[in-house]
Amino acid sequence: MSVRALWIISYERGESVAVRFSRRYPTVEQRAKCMAGSLYVSVPEDGTVLQLLLTELGLSDSDKPYMALRDDCLHQQRSPALELHVEGPSGGVLWPVLVFSQGPLILACLAMVDAPADPRPPLASLFSVSQGLTLLAGLQAFLCGSGSKPDREGLTSRLAMMPSILLQICPLGTPLDIPQPGASSASAMPTPAGTQKQPAWKTGVHRGRAVVNVALTEMVRSMQYGNRNRQDLWDVYGTVTCKCEVEGVLPNVTVTLTLPPNGSPLMDVLVHPCVSSLDASVLTAMSVEDCDSSAFSGPYKFPFSPPLEPFRLCSYTSQVPVPPILGTYQLKDDDNQLRITVSLKLHESVRNSFEYCEAHLPFFNRDQMGSVDVKVSSGQLEVSKEKNLLVWVLGQKFPKSREVSLEGSVSFSGELPGPTDPLCTDLTAYIKLYFRVPDVTLSGCCVDQHSVQVYSSAKPRIVTSRELLSSEYFIWNSTGTAPVSSGHMML
Amino acid sequence: MSANWPERISAFLRSPSQFLCITTSDIFLAEVLHELRDDRASDLIKVLLLSPLLEHPTLLCPSVSVGEETALELMSVFAQCSPKSLPLRCHLLLALTSVLLCSCCVSSHTSASQDFLDLLLQMAQDTNDAQAGAALHPLRTTACDCLRELEACLPGLLSQRLELLSSLRQQENSRLHQAYTGLHALALRNAVYLLTQQKGAGAGDLKAALGSNEGFVWGEGADSAHPNSESHSDLALFSPLTLGPMGKVPSLQTGLDCKELRSLLSSLLEESYLLTSLSQAALLRRLVEVLAMVPAVSPTIFRAQLLRLLGTCKVCLLHTTLLMKAAFTDSLFSAEDEAFLLKRLVGLSQHPLLSTPEKLFYMDCILHFPENRPISSGDESLPVLLTPRLAAALVPTVFNDSVSMLARLNLLSLVYLEEGEEDREGQGGRGLAYLYDHLTSLLHIVENQASREMVVTFFRASFLFLLHFCHVERYSEDLSQRLCDLYLRRTRLAPHLINLADRTQDRLEESGWAVALLRALQRTITEAPLSQLTLQDLRWHLRILARVAEEGEVLQRATLNFLLCVITSSSSALCVSGDWRLGNGVLGVCRRLLLHPSLDSLLTPLADLLQHLTCHYGETDIQDHARLYYTLLTTLSQEKLAGVLAQRGTERGRQAKVRSLSAIMGETEELTSGLTVHQTERPLLRLVKLDKHEPDECKPEHKPDSEPACETESSPGQGGIEDYRAQFQSSSFASEITLQYHLTHIGVHDPHFDKLFSIRLHFDLTDGHYEEVSDISVPCLFRTRKPPTVRLRLKPKQPYHTTLRASAIFTTEDGLSWHSPLADLHVAFPEVFLPLLAPLGWAREKKQRVFEGIWGEICSGQSEGDLTNAATSLFCDQLEDLAVGELVEKHFQRYLVSDLDKGRCKVLFFLPPQSHVLLKVITEEDAVQVHIATDNWKLLPYINSYLEDITKEMHSTQQVNGDV
């Protein structure tokens, strides 16, 4: 149930690669040695580990097109655990090395195999693997902060905190907790001595005005092909984020999600561990099987005792009947000139009030754009500085007809070649939509202010909000071949 | 010094081996401990100083005694710490745990470890901050963590303290209850396990164990923490029990009467919600084990937690649920639960909000799904409930990242493979068609300037596809055709294609797909229009053709025609340019053709080609080699040719490669490794001292004098001392001592190093008392044979003990050279002794005269004060008559000048280059007097400690004899 060692590596393509932090757990190592017997392989020094890890991740010697060690097709890296092949007389295979990488950070840990080493036990039977994954995910969230890319200074200061953080969360190789990203707020007070046991995940108790904030965010994904032979796809996933400032050691809060009548049920519901009990019906609907129309469709009750920091109470996916924006995209190649026709239609059920809405039309594997002769029925058209992307800014509103169109031609007579992409060759091209609609969810799911119950002495202020965001919203050119994006369409 | 501590510590942590090259571990340890004691050093620095001990305790404290001393030092630092220095005190506890556990102090029950355990337990008992206050929370948590780690490494240590642990856990109301819970659960699990191993243990014993509050159990279980102890075989103590239908779980027969355990378990479960996900998962894991061992308690007590666990977003908690399912199958999970759990896993494997590693892990869990009624127990098998319909959610797409894509491809291949078995025509269904379409879309991407990562992924995907569907000819043939087309457009992919061919040949030997691919590649290359051939393409073509030429089944005529065309018709450019690498590439193909089974039919064109190269290629080296090949081809029979070139023949075989510098045209990478001296990570060899007093080792040629026994009464010469002195006229006389060693292997058995050749031992001096030692060569060392004897000749400048640094350079069977350090060689003071150096045939009386002569000189010289280095001394000890005899026989036999007579004898040690130590041993009643005279007073302290050592040894043997 433990990890033998932990590494934090910064990797910037073409720039610097370095082990920024590492920690070994010798007492775990003793146990690992005992378990593995003659198959024991000791953990090499950081420099060696770094080299082996980069080779295994395919990142070493990026200037060489082929390296047997790195590119052998026999290495099937299809599991979350890597093997490091340690050379030399005391060499062997170090396994399982778990790796998380995001942006310039690579986090890795070597989990202890607490089962006889031969034959190699399946990964799924090793408890230390899920512990290691949870630890790494927690460390990653802490080091990267809220943004996807950590800033250099912030990262350095957080790395400097690692020894004291590990003292709390993993002092001797057995992970106990993950670091709390927003360190305890000022309002947190030490717990008064009482009979109620304080949850270990709560650093103190809240003092002051009670406020409960529940935010619902839905992301919509879509792949539209404009092709009769190929079904368009779209789906929605949502998250409910809470910040609860409520007094008491173990206060009870219940948040209820409701769907409109005939709404399709919430599927694949995942809950935060602070949810104290769940009804079986909440979990029944799943996206991987056909939906039963008589299925449970709410209300979805989530009783929990909140931690001090903001947290994701639950998430779900949903199949909605229509995409919010339906589009068509047609390209015609005409003598180094592309004739473009686009039309977008906002569905009537979606509120016509965007915070922003943009359509991006990138062009790959061509020269830079020369003349752009394109007209739009609404909004403005911009050409990116690099001259390889048209940005159609649709603004806050679609016109009354809820339909907009773009038509014209673009020549690619620029001096420099534009960006390349192995997927978008010839007439394979896409439009990607970016939009945010406040106060709307596509599934119709909502959190009613009055449905939030808080069992505490003071009456809390309750704030709820919801929004719809686009994520991977693609409209493919219907005159070119478009890649398959899901297995459901072919079966 | 203190200013550079952060730098030094980070240098140590970065590479301990490099750091310890400059200093030694004991010096560094002493420095660290000294600085820790220094009040001026800040807490921050002290915490930093502890990290070497925390992370590499075995390097700094290699033995129990060093570990014990270090622990005592750390404990006293801990005691003197200001109470406010919390982080420092916490880190001290952790460092102590590491040091004590890793230097085996705890398993040896040293007093420091007992004190430490008492200290930890005392700190842990301050529940709810009754004494020290809330400020000490971190310290108390750390103490619990340390106790838990001790229990984990020495399972059962706390098995007699369950009552205390239970009450501590129940009393604690602050967040710290988590630490107590973890500790209690682990101790409980270990205690129950130990009970199952006790014969006839039952409900009563369990009850007693739960209520026990005695001491620490330094029992048998504790010894097992010693990693080197071979005796302990019960690894189940360290590892979770192998749960699931295949694993055997030991069980404790309690009958139905285990109320205490049941109530304990339910109280632990009730509070599990209050723990962090990670600790909660660990607790549940322990409880699952306990329940599995005590069948009297039904696993349904987990039911209340189950829904919460199934809905969780935390990978560790869901994993625990899966392990629970493996342990209890249908006694806890109904068939619907099972179906639900599997669907859930499929859903999670593609959930948009989860990270890639988590999704990959869930996919792995599908392949090892703990079914209630498993049919097979293979490595990776699909659960029966995973239908193609369900699995369709996981089909690979070009939008997946490489790793997920490969994982999905593997999973779906298994699904469709099963589906295909039901399909009579064996052509696979729509699912397989989809997978192949996917592969071809990857191929298109690779055609379109894909990134390196994409290229590698494509070849991995192809390999994976072939592993499963090589038998479906429709696809496998099409794939090889497409690969050929791809190759013509992207010749840079040659190494990938060769790799794919190699791997499929290894894994799918009978299918012949690899050979078909190579044949197709050969056709593609040789039939392509020559006019479009660029030099760059040719370079890759030669690589492919060389690989094709290794296949005996593939006809090589086309290859030769192609080469002839390239070399002769468009000759002007290529031959005139004299590009060494290209020429080398052509020769590489030729070399393989020379070994081809159909060489007879290739003779003429190959000879033509080689001759053309010899005459026209614009590079002398290539010409020379071509001429050599030509000569070999035209003069040797095929068998001999094979013999000459055979070692290159196994080149592609992935067995131990035979590397040899004489191999013609070694490939660059091999050449480099052949020329490099590699470094072994740890010592492989050692020198074992041979005891030269053993009779069979006392060969006369190593002893300048003869044994008294074989002395012949011949020369009645006079004036012994003058004759004796005369010998020293020659400067080389008796200036050396010879020590004998056996050279043997040590350490883990590694077959790679079983046979070593041309071993050269090198010795470095560590002081100035000796002349430089010359290297020693040993022809070979085989693990299976008798170890060779090594004679080390030392030439002292001063006859003191010394230490030599030793290292060895040798060659392994595969031709690689290695450098390996040996353990330091210690030459003890008595090893420098030589007996009186008298010519053969000197009578004993003459030797005695020499003895008396030197004795007299020393005594008189000392009194007159002209022999400034001379000294006499006296050593006394209580020894019985019998023991004196034994002492003399054991240690002085070689050096006796007169036989032992009535407890008296004379002994002479000669110490090269010019020193003498003379002893007169006189026994009186129960005491022995040793009168010492020497012409080098600086030796006196060494003589003294030598005499002390040997008499002490006598005392201890006497003691043993007495006891018996």
PDB file of C-alpha atoms in Angstrom, chain B residues 132-212:
ATOM      1  CA  ALA B 132       0.869  18.892  25.556  1.00  0.00           C
ATOM      2  CA  GLY B 133      -1.850  20.893  23.868  1.00  0.00           C
ATOM      3  CA  ALA B 134      -3.078  21.163  20.317  1.00  0.00           C
ATOM      4  CA  ALA B 135       0.145  22.710  19.109  1.00  0.00           C
ATOM      5  CA  LEU B 136       1.766  19.315  19.237  1.00  0.00           C
ATOM      6  CA  HIS B 137      -0.682  17.702  16.837  1.00  0.00           C
ATOM      7  CA  PRO B 138       1.876  17.239  14.060  1.00  0.00           C
ATOM      8  CA  LEU B 139       4.260  15.551  16.462  1.00  0.00           C
ATOM      9  CA  ARG B 140       1.604  13.174  17.709  1.00  0.00           C
ATOM     10  CA  THR B 141       0.503  12.320  14.171  1.00  0.00           C
ATOM     11  CA  THR B 142       4.076  11.658  13.195  1.00  0.00           C
ATOM     12  CA  ALA B 143       4.570   9.426  16.227  1.00  0.00           C
ATOM     13  CA  CYS B 144       1.537   7.370  15.168  1.00  0.00           C
ATOM     14  CA  ASP B 145       2.829   7.176  11.603  1.00  0.00           C
ATOM     15  CA  CYS B 146       6.190   5.973  12.855  1.00  0.00           C
ATOM     16  CA  LEU B 147       4.520   3.325  14.988  1.00  0.00           C
ATOM     17  CA  ARG B 148       2.491   2.242  11.991  1.00  0.00           C
ATOM     18  CA  GLU B 149       5.588   1.933   9.853  1.00  0.00           C
ATOM     19  CA  LEU B 150       7.314  -0.080  12.584  1.00  0.00           C
ATOM     20  CA  GLU B 151       4.338  -2.401  12.733  1.00  0.00           C
ATOM     21  CA  ALA B 152       4.327  -2.682   8.958  1.00  0.00           C
ATOM     22  CA  CYS B 153       7.999  -3.642   8.896  1.00  0.00           C
ATOM     23  CA  LEU B 154       7.818  -5.877  11.967  1.00  0.00           C
ATOM     24  CA  PRO B 155       4.320  -7.311  11.729  1.00  0.00           C
ATOM     25  CA  GLY B 156       2.976  -8.302  15.087  1.00  0.00           C
ATOM     26  CA  LEU B 157       5.090  -5.858  17.071  1.00  0.00           C
ATOM     27  CA  LEU B 158       1.969  -4.240  18.507  1.00  0.00           C
ATOM     28  CA  SER B 159      -0.220  -7.336  18.417  1.00  0.00           C
ATOM     29  CA  GLN B 160      -0.343  -7.452  22.215  1.00  0.00           C
ATOM     30  CA  ARG B 161      -1.357  -3.794  22.551  1.00  0.00           C
ATOM     31  CA  LEU B 162      -4.650  -3.910  20.721  1.00  0.00           C
ATOM     32  CA  GLU B 163      -6.660  -2.807  23.728  1.00  0.00           C
ATOM     33  CA  LEU B 164      -4.552   0.311  24.156  1.00  0.00           C
ATOM     34  CA  LEU B 165      -4.671   1.143  20.448  1.00  0.00           C
ATOM     35  CA  SER B 166      -8.410   0.661  20.399  1.00  0.00           C
ATOM     36  CA  SER B 167      -9.004   2.950  23.338  1.00  0.00           C
ATOM     37  CA  LEU B 168      -6.655   5.601  21.968  1.00  0.00           C
ATOM     38  CA  ARG B 169      -8.561   5.558  18.713  1.00  0.00           C
ATOM     39  CA  GLN B 170     -11.900   5.871  20.450  1.00  0.00           C
ATOM     40  CA  GLN B 171     -10.798   8.660  22.761  1.00  0.00           C
ATOM     41  CA  GLU B 172      -9.333  10.898  20.118  1.00  0.00           C
ATOM     42  CA  ASN B 173     -11.769  13.439  18.721  1.00  0.00           C
ATOM     43  CA  SER B 174      -9.512  15.748  16.768  1.00  0.00           C
ATOM     44  CA  ARG B 175      -8.448  15.032  13.169  1.00  0.00           C
ATOM     45  CA  LEU B 176      -5.744  12.830  14.600  1.00  0.00           C
ATOM     46  CA  HIS B 177      -8.141   9.942  15.033  1.00  0.00           C
ATOM     47  CA  GLN B 178      -7.219   9.038  11.475  1.00  0.00           C
ATOM     48  CA  ALA B 179      -3.637   8.242  12.474  1.00  0.00           C
ATOM     49  CA  TYR B 180      -4.848   6.084  15.374  1.00  0.00           C
ATOM     50  CA  THR B 181      -7.326   4.288  13.138  1.00  0.00           C
ATOM     51  CA  GLY B 182      -4.646   3.441  10.605  1.00  0.00           C
ATOM     52  CA  LEU B 183      -2.383   2.122  13.324  1.00  0.00           C
ATOM     53  CA  HIS B 184      -5.104   0.132  15.030  1.00  0.00           C
ATOM     54  CA  ALA B 185      -6.365  -1.440  11.805  1.00  0.00           C
ATOM     55  CA  LEU B 186      -2.914  -2.577  10.773  1.00  0.00           C
ATOM     56  CA  ALA B 187      -2.091  -4.026  14.183  1.00  0.00           C
ATOM     57  CA  LEU B 188      -5.451  -5.784  14.229  1.00  0.00           C
ATOM     58  CA  ARG B 189      -4.926  -7.304  10.833  1.00  0.00           C
ATOM     59  CA  ASN B 190      -1.462  -8.560  11.757  1.00  0.00           C
ATOM     60  CA  ALA B 191      -2.662  -9.928  15.090  1.00  0.00           C
ATOM     61  CA  VAL B 192      -5.508 -11.845  13.453  1.00  0.00           C
ATOM     62  CA  TYR B 193      -3.145 -13.164  10.820  1.00  0.00           C
ATOM     63  CA  LEU B 194      -0.711 -14.382  13.461  1.00  0.00           C
ATOM     64  CA  LEU B 195      -3.600 -16.116  15.228  1.00  0.00           C
ATOM     65  CA  THR B 196      -4.538 -17.994  12.066  1.00  0.00           C
ATOM     66  CA  GLN B 197      -1.011 -19.354  12.015  1.00  0.00           C
ATOM     67  CA  GLN B 198      -1.349 -20.632  15.582  1.00  0.00           C
ATOM     68  CA  LYS B 199      -2.529 -24.184  15.809  1.00  0.00           C
ATOM     69  CA  GLY B 200      -5.932 -24.527  17.348  1.00  0.00           C
ATOM     70  CA  ALA B 201      -6.474 -20.839  17.973  1.00  0.00           C
ATOM     71  CA  GLY B 202     -10.143 -19.953  18.283  1.00  0.00           C
ATOM     72  CA  ALA B 203     -12.661 -17.456  19.556  1.00  0.00           C
ATOM     73  CA  GLY B 204     -11.072 -17.290  22.988  1.00  0.00           C
ATOM     74  CA  ASP B 205      -7.683 -16.403  21.622  1.00  0.00           C
ATOM     75  CA  LEU B 206      -9.197 -13.754  19.408  1.00  0.00           C
ATOM     76  CA  LYS B 207     -11.006 -12.234  22.362  1.00  0.00           C
ATOM     77  CA  ALA B 208      -7.843 -12.303  24.411  1.00  0.00           C
ATOM     78  CA  ALA B 209      -5.883 -10.671  21.604  1.00  0.00           C
ATOM     79  CA  LEU B 210      -8.428  -7.879  21.235  1.00  0.00           C
ATOM     80  CA  GLY B 211      -8.272  -7.182  24.942  1.00  0.00           C
ATOM     81  CA  SER B 212      -4.539  -7.588  25.281  1.00  0.00           C
TER      82      SER B 212
END
